[in-house]
mmCIF file of C-alpha atoms and ligand atoms in Angstrom:
data_model
loop_
_atom_site.group_PDB
_atom_site.id
_atom_site.type_symbol
_atom_site.label_atom_id
_atom_site.label_comp_id
_atom_site.label_asym_id
_atom_site.label_seq_id
_atom_site.Cartn_x
_atom_site.Cartn_y
_atom_site.Cartn_z
ATOM 1 C CA MET A 26 152.549 27.691 -61.364
ATOM 2 C CA THR A 27 150.794 28.713 -64.837
ATOM 3 C CA GLU A 28 151.374 31.984 -66.084
ATOM 4 C CA THR A 29 147.762 33.477 -67.130
ATOM 5 C CA THR A 30 146.259 37.286 -67.740
ATOM 6 C CA GLY A 31 142.806 36.864 -67.256
ATOM 7 C CA ASP A 32 141.707 38.625 -70.601
ATOM 8 C CA THR A 33 138.692 37.511 -71.676
ATOM 9 C CA GLY A 34 138.546 38.979 -75.615
ATOM 10 C CA HIS A 35 137.181 35.785 -77.504
ATOM 11 C CA ASN A 36 136.103 34.155 -74.343
ATOM 12 C CA ALA A 37 132.056 33.130 -74.533
ATOM 13 C CA ALA A 38 131.470 32.676 -71.394
ATOM 14 C CA ALA A 39 133.353 35.952 -70.447
ATOM 15 C CA PHE A 40 135.770 32.853 -67.306
ATOM 16 C CA SER A 41 138.176 33.875 -65.605
ATOM 17 C CA PRO A 42 140.061 31.118 -63.694
ATOM 18 C CA GLN A 43 142.560 33.872 -62.369
ATOM 19 C CA HIS A 44 139.185 35.475 -59.907
ATOM 20 C CA ASP A 45 137.283 33.091 -60.110
ATOM 21 C CA ASP A 46 138.367 29.449 -59.334
ATOM 22 C CA VAL A 47 134.848 27.965 -60.376
ATOM 23 C CA PHE A 48 136.016 25.076 -61.313
ATOM 24 C CA GLY A 49 138.674 23.873 -58.235
ATOM 25 C CA ARG A 50 134.965 24.441 -56.058
ATOM 26 C CA ILE A 51 133.421 22.214 -58.302
ATOM 27 C CA ALA A 52 135.536 19.436 -59.111
ATOM 28 C CA GLY A 53 134.466 16.361 -56.687
ATOM 29 C CA ARG A 54 131.218 16.852 -58.018
ATOM 30 C CA TYR A 55 131.851 17.711 -61.771
ATOM 31 C CA ASP A 56 131.422 14.528 -63.058
ATOM 32 C CA VAL A 57 127.697 13.614 -61.518
ATOM 33 C CA LEU A 58 126.753 17.365 -63.063
ATOM 34 C CA CYS A 59 127.633 16.377 -66.291
ATOM 35 C CA ASP A 60 125.424 13.517 -66.071
ATOM 36 C CA VAL A 61 122.530 15.927 -64.977
ATOM 37 C CA PHE A 62 122.806 18.878 -67.683
ATOM 38 C CA SER A 63 123.397 16.478 -70.530
ATOM 39 C CA PHE A 64 120.938 13.351 -69.732
ATOM 40 C CA CYS A 65 124.608 11.260 -69.508
ATOM 41 C CA LEU A 66 124.991 12.820 -73.764
ATOM 42 C CA HIS A 67 128.547 14.245 -73.001
ATOM 43 C CA ARG A 68 129.399 10.263 -72.744
ATOM 44 C CA ARG A 69 129.070 10.039 -76.062
ATOM 45 C CA TRP A 70 130.274 13.250 -77.292
ATOM 46 C CA LYS A 71 133.659 12.190 -75.279
ATOM 47 C CA ARG A 72 133.134 8.560 -76.433
ATOM 48 C CA ARG A 73 133.237 9.398 -80.449
ATOM 49 C CA VAL A 74 136.649 12.542 -79.476
ATOM 50 C CA ALA A 75 138.866 10.060 -77.914
ATOM 51 C CA HIS A 76 138.021 7.444 -80.413
ATOM 52 C CA MET A 77 139.007 9.896 -83.333
ATOM 53 C CA ILE A 78 141.835 10.281 -81.274
ATOM 54 C CA ALA A 79 142.866 6.456 -80.173
ATOM 55 C CA ASP A 80 142.531 5.632 -84.049
ATOM 56 C CA ALA A 81 144.972 8.006 -84.981
ATOM 57 C CA ARG A 82 147.733 8.849 -85.950
ATOM 58 C CA TRP A 83 150.644 10.686 -82.837
ATOM 59 C CA GLU A 84 153.058 9.855 -80.820
ATOM 60 C CA ARG A 85 152.283 12.618 -78.835
ATOM 61 C CA MET A 86 149.639 14.716 -77.391
ATOM 62 C CA LEU A 87 148.240 16.882 -75.362
ATOM 63 C CA ASP A 88 144.538 17.108 -73.917
ATOM 64 C CA ALA A 89 144.323 20.680 -72.670
ATOM 65 C CA ALA A 90 141.459 21.797 -69.947
ATOM 66 C CA ALA A 91 141.282 18.222 -69.349
ATOM 67 C CA GLY A 92 138.850 18.919 -66.026
ATOM 68 C CA THR A 93 138.916 15.077 -64.160
ATOM 69 C CA GLY A 94 140.278 13.266 -67.430
ATOM 70 C CA HIS A 95 136.702 12.278 -69.382
ATOM 71 C CA ILE A 96 138.780 11.680 -72.451
ATOM 72 C CA VAL A 97 142.149 9.965 -71.565
ATOM 73 C CA ARG A 98 139.792 8.074 -69.503
ATOM 74 C CA ARG A 99 138.084 7.128 -72.849
ATOM 75 C CA ILE A 100 141.256 6.842 -74.598
ATOM 76 C CA LEU A 101 142.931 4.035 -73.030
ATOM 77 C CA THR A 102 139.685 2.123 -72.182
ATOM 78 C CA ARG A 103 139.100 2.268 -75.959
ATOM 79 C CA SER A 104 143.520 1.258 -76.322
ATOM 80 C CA PRO A 105 144.745 0.089 -73.037
ATOM 81 C CA GLY A 106 148.306 0.218 -73.534
ATOM 82 C CA ILE A 107 148.882 3.127 -75.513
ATOM 83 C CA ALA A 108 150.391 5.865 -72.819
ATOM 84 C CA ASP A 109 153.194 2.726 -72.213
ATOM 85 C CA ALA A 110 153.962 3.587 -75.737
ATOM 86 C CA ARG A 111 153.202 7.000 -76.378
ATOM 87 C CA GLN A 112 153.026 10.053 -74.524
ATOM 88 C CA ILE A 113 150.225 11.684 -73.436
ATOM 89 C CA ILE A 114 150.102 15.089 -71.669
ATOM 90 C CA VAL A 115 146.880 15.581 -69.743
ATOM 91 C CA SER A 116 146.674 19.711 -68.590
ATOM 92 C CA ASP A 117 144.127 22.257 -66.874
ATOM 93 C CA ILE A 118 144.487 25.051 -65.331
ATOM 94 C CA SER A 119 143.112 24.100 -62.043
ATOM 95 C CA LEU A 120 144.897 21.622 -59.193
ATOM 96 C CA PRO A 121 142.014 20.335 -57.980
ATOM 97 C CA MET A 122 140.474 18.507 -61.317
ATOM 98 C CA LEU A 123 144.033 16.552 -62.134
ATOM 99 C CA ALA A 124 144.330 15.606 -58.281
ATOM 100 C CA ILE A 125 140.993 13.760 -59.587
ATOM 101 C CA ALA A 126 142.176 12.887 -63.024
ATOM 102 C CA ARG A 127 144.934 11.293 -61.727
ATOM 103 C CA CYS A 128 142.323 9.322 -59.240
ATOM 104 C CA LYS A 129 140.599 7.739 -61.625
ATOM 105 C CA THR A 130 142.797 6.763 -64.135
ATOM 106 C CA GLU A 131 145.961 5.544 -62.191
ATOM 107 C CA HIS A 132 143.647 1.596 -62.608
ATOM 108 C CA LEU A 133 144.458 2.466 -65.807
ATOM 109 C CA THR A 134 147.772 3.369 -66.368
ATOM 110 C CA ARG A 135 150.590 5.173 -63.798
ATOM 111 C CA LYS A 136 152.140 6.426 -67.559
ATOM 112 C CA LEU A 137 150.244 9.882 -68.649
ATOM 113 C CA ASP A 138 151.795 13.501 -67.914
ATOM 114 C CA ILE A 139 149.981 15.093 -65.796
ATOM 115 C CA ARG A 140 150.742 18.500 -65.331
ATOM 116 C CA GLN A 141 148.588 22.265 -64.375
ATOM 117 C CA LEU A 142 148.895 24.325 -67.614
ATOM 118 C CA ASP A 143 147.286 27.631 -68.793
ATOM 119 C CA ALA A 144 145.813 26.639 -72.366
ATOM 120 C CA HIS A 145 146.182 30.655 -73.305
ATOM 121 C CA ASN A 146 150.214 30.252 -73.021
ATOM 122 C CA MET A 147 151.752 27.073 -72.261
ATOM 123 C CA PRO A 148 155.214 27.622 -72.666
ATOM 124 C CA SER A 149 156.376 24.510 -70.688
ATOM 125 C CA ILE A 150 155.356 22.795 -74.113
ATOM 126 C CA GLU A 151 158.599 23.436 -76.837
ATOM 127 C CA SER A 152 156.546 24.761 -80.824
ATOM 128 C CA GLY A 153 156.236 22.138 -82.785
ATOM 129 C CA SER A 154 156.524 18.926 -79.973
ATOM 130 C CA ILE A 155 152.865 17.903 -80.202
ATOM 131 C CA ASP A 156 151.232 16.116 -83.102
ATOM 132 C CA LEU A 157 148.336 16.072 -81.796
ATOM 133 C CA TYR A 158 146.157 18.272 -79.381
ATOM 134 C CA SER A 159 142.840 18.237 -78.114
ATOM 135 C CA ILE A 160 140.421 20.530 -76.607
ATOM 136 C CA SER A 161 136.935 18.927 -75.111
ATOM 137 C CA LEU A 162 134.499 21.302 -73.830
ATOM 138 C CA GLY A 163 137.169 23.372 -72.591
ATOM 139 C CA LEU A 164 136.642 26.258 -75.255
ATOM 140 C CA LYS A 165 134.109 28.072 -74.763
ATOM 141 C CA ILE A 166 135.054 29.040 -71.676
ATOM 142 C CA CYS A 167 139.120 30.474 -73.031
ATOM 143 C CA ASP A 168 139.871 33.145 -74.631
ATOM 144 C CA ARG A 169 139.350 30.745 -77.870
ATOM 145 C CA THR A 170 141.787 32.774 -80.427
ATOM 146 C CA ARG A 171 144.632 32.856 -78.172
ATOM 147 C CA VAL A 172 143.502 28.881 -77.093
ATOM 148 C CA LEU A 173 144.030 27.702 -80.770
ATOM 149 C CA THR A 174 146.864 30.047 -81.971
ATOM 150 C CA GLU A 175 149.231 28.262 -78.891
ATOM 151 C CA ALA A 176 147.058 24.931 -79.880
ATOM 152 C CA PHE A 177 148.837 26.421 -83.902
ATOM 153 C CA ARG A 178 152.087 26.742 -81.781
ATOM 154 C CA VAL A 179 152.607 23.426 -80.410
ATOM 155 C CA LEU A 180 151.754 21.600 -83.371
ATOM 156 C CA GLN A 181 154.201 19.992 -84.981
ATOM 157 C CA PRO A 182 153.647 20.792 -89.037
ATOM 158 C CA GLY A 183 150.965 17.980 -90.080
ATOM 159 C CA GLY A 184 149.744 17.308 -86.905
ATOM 160 C CA GLU A 185 146.320 16.949 -85.854
ATOM 161 C CA ILE A 186 143.372 19.135 -83.178
ATOM 162 C CA ILE A 187 140.259 18.053 -82.371
ATOM 163 C CA THR A 188 138.263 20.480 -80.958
ATOM 164 C CA LEU A 189 134.801 19.104 -79.211
ATOM 165 C CA GLU A 190 132.145 22.211 -77.957
ATOM 166 C CA ALA A 191 128.380 23.687 -77.731
ATOM 167 C CA SER A 192 127.352 24.429 -81.773
ATOM 168 C CA THR A 193 124.297 25.586 -82.626
ATOM 169 C CA ILE A 194 120.929 23.123 -83.020
ATOM 170 C CA THR A 195 120.218 23.291 -86.570
ATOM 171 C CA LEU A 196 116.427 24.316 -86.535
ATOM 172 C CA PRO A 197 116.567 27.405 -85.165
ATOM 173 C CA TRP A 198 113.160 26.998 -83.499
ATOM 174 C CA LEU A 199 114.545 23.898 -81.853
ATOM 175 C CA HIS A 200 117.924 25.804 -80.529
ATOM 176 C CA THR A 201 115.829 28.467 -79.368
ATOM 177 C CA LEU A 202 114.120 26.631 -77.151
ATOM 178 C CA TYR A 203 117.125 23.965 -75.858
ATOM 179 C CA LEU A 204 118.303 27.984 -74.871
ATOM 180 C CA ALA A 205 115.208 28.277 -73.284
ATOM 181 C CA TYR A 206 115.527 24.978 -71.043
ATOM 182 C CA MET A 207 118.908 25.950 -70.723
ATOM 183 C CA ASP A 208 118.883 29.495 -69.685
ATOM 184 C CA PHE A 209 115.562 28.025 -67.036
ATOM 185 C CA CYS A 210 117.625 24.782 -65.931
ATOM 186 C CA MET A 211 120.742 24.960 -65.575
ATOM 187 C CA PRO A 212 120.711 27.779 -62.695
ATOM 188 C CA LEU A 213 118.462 25.984 -60.646
ATOM 189 C CA ILE A 214 119.865 22.281 -60.839
ATOM 190 C CA GLY A 215 122.840 23.826 -61.001
ATOM 191 C CA ARG A 216 122.154 25.584 -57.516
ATOM 192 C CA LEU A 217 120.993 21.930 -55.945
ATOM 193 C CA ALA A 218 123.687 19.871 -57.839
ATOM 194 C CA ALA A 219 126.495 22.119 -56.808
ATOM 195 C CA LYS A 220 124.997 23.057 -53.251
ATOM 196 C CA GLY A 221 123.667 26.402 -53.617
ATOM 197 C CA ASP A 222 126.957 27.324 -55.731
ATOM 198 C CA ALA A 223 125.864 27.671 -59.301
ATOM 199 C CA SER A 224 128.407 30.240 -61.365
ATOM 200 C CA ALA A 225 130.424 28.033 -63.003
ATOM 201 C CA TYR A 226 126.857 26.594 -65.383
ATOM 202 C CA LEU A 227 126.134 30.768 -64.898
ATOM 203 C CA TYR A 228 129.271 30.611 -67.336
ATOM 204 C CA LEU A 229 128.573 27.810 -69.120
ATOM 205 C CA LEU A 230 125.504 28.976 -69.388
ATOM 206 C CA LYS A 231 126.886 32.540 -71.055
ATOM 207 C CA GLY A 232 129.129 30.158 -72.794
ATOM 208 C CA VAL A 233 126.528 28.338 -74.847
ATOM 209 C CA HIS A 234 124.611 31.150 -75.623
ATOM 210 C CA ASP A 235 127.656 33.547 -77.377
ATOM 211 C CA PHE A 236 129.708 30.914 -78.929
ATOM 212 C CA PRO A 237 130.194 30.145 -82.803
ATOM 213 C CA CYS A 238 128.383 28.332 -84.629
ATOM 214 C CA ALA A 239 129.930 25.303 -86.316
ATOM 215 C CA ASP A 240 130.809 26.783 -89.866
ATOM 216 C CA ASP A 241 131.996 29.867 -88.386
ATOM 217 C CA LEU A 242 134.213 28.251 -86.018
ATOM 218 C CA ALA A 243 135.450 26.630 -88.463
ATOM 219 C CA GLN A 244 136.381 29.827 -90.363
ATOM 220 C CA GLU A 245 137.931 31.148 -87.443
ATOM 221 C CA MET A 246 140.380 28.409 -87.000
ATOM 222 C CA ARG A 247 141.633 27.798 -90.848
ATOM 223 C CA GLU A 248 142.056 31.497 -89.958
ATOM 224 C CA ILE A 249 144.118 31.059 -87.699
ATOM 225 C CA GLY A 250 146.132 28.296 -90.336
ATOM 226 C CA PHE A 251 144.652 25.338 -90.059
ATOM 227 C CA GLU A 252 143.679 23.517 -93.052
ATOM 228 C CA HIS A 253 142.117 20.733 -93.972
ATOM 229 C CA VAL A 254 138.952 22.051 -90.832
ATOM 230 C CA THR A 255 136.266 19.799 -91.039
ATOM 231 C CA PHE A 256 133.250 18.742 -88.686
ATOM 232 C CA GLU A 257 130.382 16.705 -87.394
ATOM 233 C CA ARG A 258 127.672 17.775 -85.206
ATOM 234 C CA MET A 259 126.201 15.242 -82.510
ATOM 235 C CA SER A 260 123.216 15.585 -81.205
ATOM 236 C CA LEU A 261 121.144 17.539 -84.095
ATOM 237 C CA GLY A 262 124.016 20.237 -83.107
ATOM 238 C CA ILE A 263 124.131 20.549 -79.382
ATOM 239 C CA VAL A 264 128.081 19.826 -80.419
ATOM 240 C CA ALA A 265 130.285 19.848 -82.536
ATOM 241 C CA ILE A 266 133.363 18.545 -82.736
ATOM 242 C CA HIS A 267 136.401 19.913 -85.289
ATOM 243 C CA ARG A 268 139.016 18.370 -86.697
ATOM 244 C CA GLY A 269 141.657 20.776 -88.685
ATOM 245 C CA ARG A 270 145.630 20.084 -89.252
ATOM 246 C CA LYS A 271 148.874 22.591 -88.839
ATOM 247 C CA PRO A 272 149.657 22.801 -92.218
ATOM 248 C CA ALA A 273 152.905 20.480 -93.737
ATOM 249 C CA ARG A 274 156.208 21.582 -93.754
ATOM 250 C CA PRO A 275 156.391 21.723 -98.335
ATOM 251 C CA ALA A 276 158.641 19.326 -99.113
ATOM 252 C CA HIS A 277 161.665 21.247 -100.262
ATOM 253 C CA ALA A 278 161.555 22.674 -96.579
ATOM 254 C CA ARG A 279 162.035 18.875 -95.043
ATOM 255 C CA ASP A 280 165.462 17.108 -94.403
HETATM 256 C C1 SAM B 329 133.871 22.478 -68.393
HETATM 257 S S1 SAM B 329 135.384 21.589 -68.384
HETATM 258 C C2 SAM B 329 135.723 20.399 -69.466
HETATM 259 C C3 SAM B 329 136.683 18.887 -68.586
HETATM 260 C C4 SAM B 329 137.052 18.031 -69.950
HETATM 261 N N1 SAM B 329 137.662 18.534 -71.002
HETATM 262 C C5 SAM B 329 135.538 17.344 -70.074
HETATM 263 O O1 SAM B 329 135.635 17.369 -71.545
HETATM 264 O O2 SAM B 329 135.014 17.169 -69.698
HETATM 265 C C6 SAM B 329 136.860 22.583 -68.350
HETATM 266 C C7 SAM B 329 137.393 22.626 -67.964
HETATM 267 O O3 SAM B 329 138.597 23.178 -68.418
HETATM 268 C C8 SAM B 329 139.370 24.012 -67.592
HETATM 269 N N2 SAM B 329 140.228 25.811 -67.998
HETATM 270 C C9 SAM B 329 139.421 26.773 -67.663
HETATM 271 N N3 SAM B 329 139.989 27.945 -67.674
HETATM 272 C C10 SAM B 329 141.026 27.024 -67.676
HETATM 273 C C11 SAM B 329 142.740 27.788 -68.629
HETATM 274 N N4 SAM B 329 143.061 28.602 -68.978
HETATM 275 N N5 SAM B 329 143.825 26.690 -68.974
HETATM 276 C C12 SAM B 329 143.075 25.812 -69.287
HETATM 277 N N6 SAM B 329 142.279 25.244 -68.414
HETATM 278 C C13 SAM B 329 141.161 25.969 -68.122
HETATM 279 C C14 SAM B 329 138.742 23.817 -66.118
HETATM 280 O O4 SAM B 329 139.169 23.718 -64.691
HETATM 281 C C15 SAM B 329 138.294 23.358 -66.547
HETATM 282 O O5 SAM B 329 138.679 21.760 -65.856
#
């Protein structure tokens, strides 16, 4: 089993998997629900992240809160054979989500390292052993300070982090309109699509409301120690992709 604490300090959605196995319950419908809620926009966002990862230089990557494996599926489509040459750890706290990830990637490769891990605390991943860490749509339902700090720990010096997360539309009136739409539609569609169980979407909704804007998240990443932090907004700022690096070891400290 994974070690978890249920601490919700910087957890925009105030979500604790120990108290509610909501993603386990909706795992079988997760992919369809993503399409419904985002009008399929999530496909573009995740393709962009996957292409960034596939085109980056790394030997061992870890996708945290990977869900049903959307990111890794797109990496494997972009770069068939990539898992033969490099190690890809696909991790999530929910076993039902990981079971679907396994099922949906088996025709592409059987070489993924699929593991149940709590992104807050991954004792089985050695410090400095990962050279690319990614997390998509997971930061808002975790304590992001703890998750980013853990990402910093497992990354090797010079290693890269790529995050995809809900953000703030830069036109305030449009953002207000977007939140009003989400407040109205998300619980409604969530209840219909999830057969009465809208709880996942209530967490996600709270996460969307309370997550920091792209500039503030970049600043939080810098405070944790990441450098060269940049971000790009997608779909007018509904989401943002952040990239950063753990500082490389100074030349005099290298072997
Ligand atoms: C909104 S889904 C995102 C899934 C996938 N990354 C994507 O982009 O579609 C959030 C995922 O985070 C997982 N999760 C929630 N808390 C977690 C934690 N503490 N550690 C690891 N995964 C967690 C959930 O099980 C769920 O699969």
